[in-house]
Amino acid sequence: MNKYLKPHLRALFDPEGIAIIGASPDHKKIGGRPLSYLQRYGFEGVIYPINPKYEEMNGLKCYPDIKMVEEQVDLAIIAVPKTAVLETFKKCAERKVRSVVIFSAGFAEVDEEGKKLQEQISLIAKQNNVNVLGPNCLGMFNVRKGVYGTFSTIIENEKPLQSNIGFVSQSGAFGSHVFTLARQRNIGFSSFVATGNESDVDVADCIEYLAQDPSTDVIACYIEGTKDGEKLIDAFRTARKNNKPVIALKVGRTNVGKKAALSHTGSLVGSDEVFDTVFKQNGVYRAETIEEFLDVVYATSKLPFPKDNNAAVFTISGGVGIMLADQLAVNGFTLPETPDDVKKKLRKILPIAGVQNPIDTTAQISYIPTLLEDFMDSVLSSGQYGSALVFLGFAGLKLDSLKARIETLVKLKERYPEIPQIVVTITNETSRQMFSDAGLIVIDDPSRAVKVAKALQYFGQGEIDEVHDIYDFSKEDVFGHSQALTEYGSKNILKQFGIPITQEKLAVTPQQAIQYANEIGYPVVLKGMSPQILHKTDKGLVFLNLKDSEEVLEKYHLLKSIIESTEGAEFEGVLVQELLKEDSVEMVIGSKKDPIFGQIVMVGLGGIYIEVLKDVAMRKAPVSVNEAKNMIYELKASPILQSYRGKPPYDIEKLSLLISQFSHFIIAQGEKLVEVDLNPVMVFAKGKGIKVADGLMTLEKRMIHS
């Protein structure tokens, strides 16, 4: 069970008794709308209007105070001025109300005084085990149960459509906008919730609830940020475990966007690259636009996920067929050629047809009623294709023939239920309704259809990789009081945890340097060590390929003098290191502590290239060996490590093992580590292993007690 799961959250989404504090008989007022919606749209539970000015309201007994309600109240809606919110909420807590929605604004989103007031609400909620949605929120509704705890006007004129899509938004205005666009496309929801300031219930809580809600199969979420990264990840994992796809529209990519998001919800926005990593690692699809968001949400609520990335394209236009083929290929699909026996069958049906894949039925589709069915049936029955895209031009506007076309598509959908079929045609309001009633997905733009196919393929890729690798990494403090470790100190710690490093020794006298060089064997490398000079190359503190004791002696004195002449620098010694002469590829493995999600592990091509090419793969630590290998293959530079132009492959297996080991190490020492940089990591030929040639660790500042 998720350790973050809030008790009594069902009381918010599925209450049996609802009190409206600040209720009004005027359905145009904020306190009147939820009462009106609950009565008009079929809430089967009990409603308790609370307002001392009335004894009766809309045919219901009206109470002067929440404390006067003797029955159990699962949900209280607070629609009173800001100045009365805290006192009203205290009464709810005393009355043992299980959940509260606070519409009122003027809290943390406004000023410091509002922030302190909100913090009091959070504290009382925690002390009394009350779930609070808001303040400054639009509220929520559960369509199946007729629960409408909202003052939004988006449902003023008609009851929301019901579907298997749950939608949670950190912005009420954004949520309303998407809801309205969805309604125009005949898309409904199981539940809708806007989280507002998130004083208590946040976006992760709502995703967690929807992931376990029997009425919800798909979760759509608009995210600006989160205060608890681990909690959000757990919610995503629950959804994935329960086979419920999550589609996220995450804003705050740019610095300007981040500032706007922070001022809006008060949530931490964090590094966009890290959010991207967390989404991918936990099977969340990230949409870039509202249009893509709605397309993908709707498609995943109706279509199966493909068994593979083989796509069949059926088109009435050769040009559009080519465009679809190009875009599908760019997005990771293959278009296998039509099997020979199927080609013969297609030519027999229509000699002038294009029988390769894309399959061009030509305009004859309008004159031969069975042509589309015969072509699609012949191709899909071959078992070679996981997805089908069907381009029908403007057939969606030809209402006289559309019914027959839809009947054909429904037949094929029922005949091949495991193959997602995406129809592309221009529609109007009437034809959109016809497609919707038939349970068919229709997109009016081919490029958008490809994005939908890509999203379905993304969700069909399989389970999240579980981390089962066990490493005996102690959590005891191995760092002392340092804030930054030199290469020697860093690698010495790594060595304790079984991570392979170069053969090396720290010399504090010239005699030791010569002795160690003789023991290691020439040629050697010398590096000056100072905790205050971490970027050694910039200060000329690295000498390669030293061939005898005279060179070692000369360079030892030079390194020491450079450090001692640098203001504030302490001389730790000179590192005498083996020179790695075998053919190898330089990689970098690193970590950085993200303020929201904690330790992030990354891998990329080493040396200076990581800064120049920006070719890195990241994951939230820890990762399994298998996931580490996926990170390597994700790199654009990964072909360099594989068998390439006659060169033998490099040791990807040992590199994957190191990434996984390292990811567990940074988790074990996560409270102390701010950043770790292993660069370069030398990867030798397959079977010959790896060695960490250089490394630095930056630690958290800690008080030193005398």
PDB file of C-alpha atoms in Angstrom, residues 307-308 310-312 314 336-343 345-346 357 359 374-387 416 418-419:
ATOM      1  CA  LYS A 307       1.492  -5.191 -29.692  1.00  0.00           C
ATOM      2  CA  ASP A 308       4.449  -3.758 -31.673  1.00  0.00           C
ATOM      3  CA  ASN A 310       4.486  -2.106 -37.093  1.00  0.00           C
ATOM      4  CA  ALA A 311       1.912   0.217 -38.658  1.00  0.00           C
ATOM      5  CA  ALA A 312      -0.390  -0.158 -41.649  1.00  0.00           C
ATOM      6  CA  PHE A 314      -4.742   3.036 -45.513  1.00  0.00           C
ATOM      7  CA  PRO A 336       6.391  -3.464 -43.173  1.00  0.00           C
ATOM      8  CA  GLU A 337       5.690  -4.172 -46.818  1.00  0.00           C
ATOM      9  CA  THR A 338       2.352  -5.827 -47.525  1.00  0.00           C
ATOM     10  CA  PRO A 339       2.788  -9.635 -47.719  1.00  0.00           C
ATOM     11  CA  ASP A 340       2.890 -10.958 -51.304  1.00  0.00           C
ATOM     12  CA  ASP A 341      -0.257 -13.070 -50.987  1.00  0.00           C
ATOM     13  CA  VAL A 342      -2.145 -10.042 -49.643  1.00  0.00           C
ATOM     14  CA  LYS A 343      -0.847  -7.883 -52.506  1.00  0.00           C
ATOM     15  CA  LYS A 345      -5.595 -10.295 -53.237  1.00  0.00           C
ATOM     16  CA  LEU A 346      -5.691  -6.481 -53.201  1.00  0.00           C
ATOM     17  CA  ASN A 357       2.348   0.030 -47.375  1.00  0.00           C
ATOM     18  CA  ILE A 359      -1.972   1.167 -49.089  1.00  0.00           C
ATOM     19  CA  ASP A 374     -12.036  -5.708 -48.060  1.00  0.00           C
ATOM     20  CA  PHE A 375      -8.685  -3.913 -48.116  1.00  0.00           C
ATOM     21  CA  MET A 376      -8.399  -3.437 -44.346  1.00  0.00           C
ATOM     22  CA  ASP A 377      -9.580  -6.971 -43.610  1.00  0.00           C
ATOM     23  CA  SER A 378      -7.092  -8.505 -46.043  1.00  0.00           C
ATOM     24  CA  VAL A 379      -4.164  -6.554 -44.613  1.00  0.00           C
ATOM     25  CA  LEU A 380      -4.948  -6.738 -40.890  1.00  0.00           C
ATOM     26  CA  SER A 381      -5.769 -10.464 -41.039  1.00  0.00           C
ATOM     27  CA  SER A 382      -2.121 -11.099 -41.988  1.00  0.00           C
ATOM     28  CA  GLY A 383      -1.171 -10.487 -38.330  1.00  0.00           C
ATOM     29  CA  GLN A 384       1.780  -8.312 -39.409  1.00  0.00           C
ATOM     30  CA  TYR A 385       0.544  -5.000 -38.040  1.00  0.00           C
ATOM     31  CA  GLY A 386       0.093  -3.588 -34.542  1.00  0.00           C
ATOM     32  CA  SER A 387      -1.535  -0.265 -35.522  1.00  0.00           C
ATOM     33  CA  TYR A 416      -9.534  -6.801 -34.714  1.00  0.00           C
ATOM     34  CA  GLU A 418      -6.343  -5.750 -30.347  1.00  0.00           C
ATOM     35  CA  ILE A 419      -5.305  -3.322 -33.134  1.00  0.00           C
TER      36      ILE A 419
END
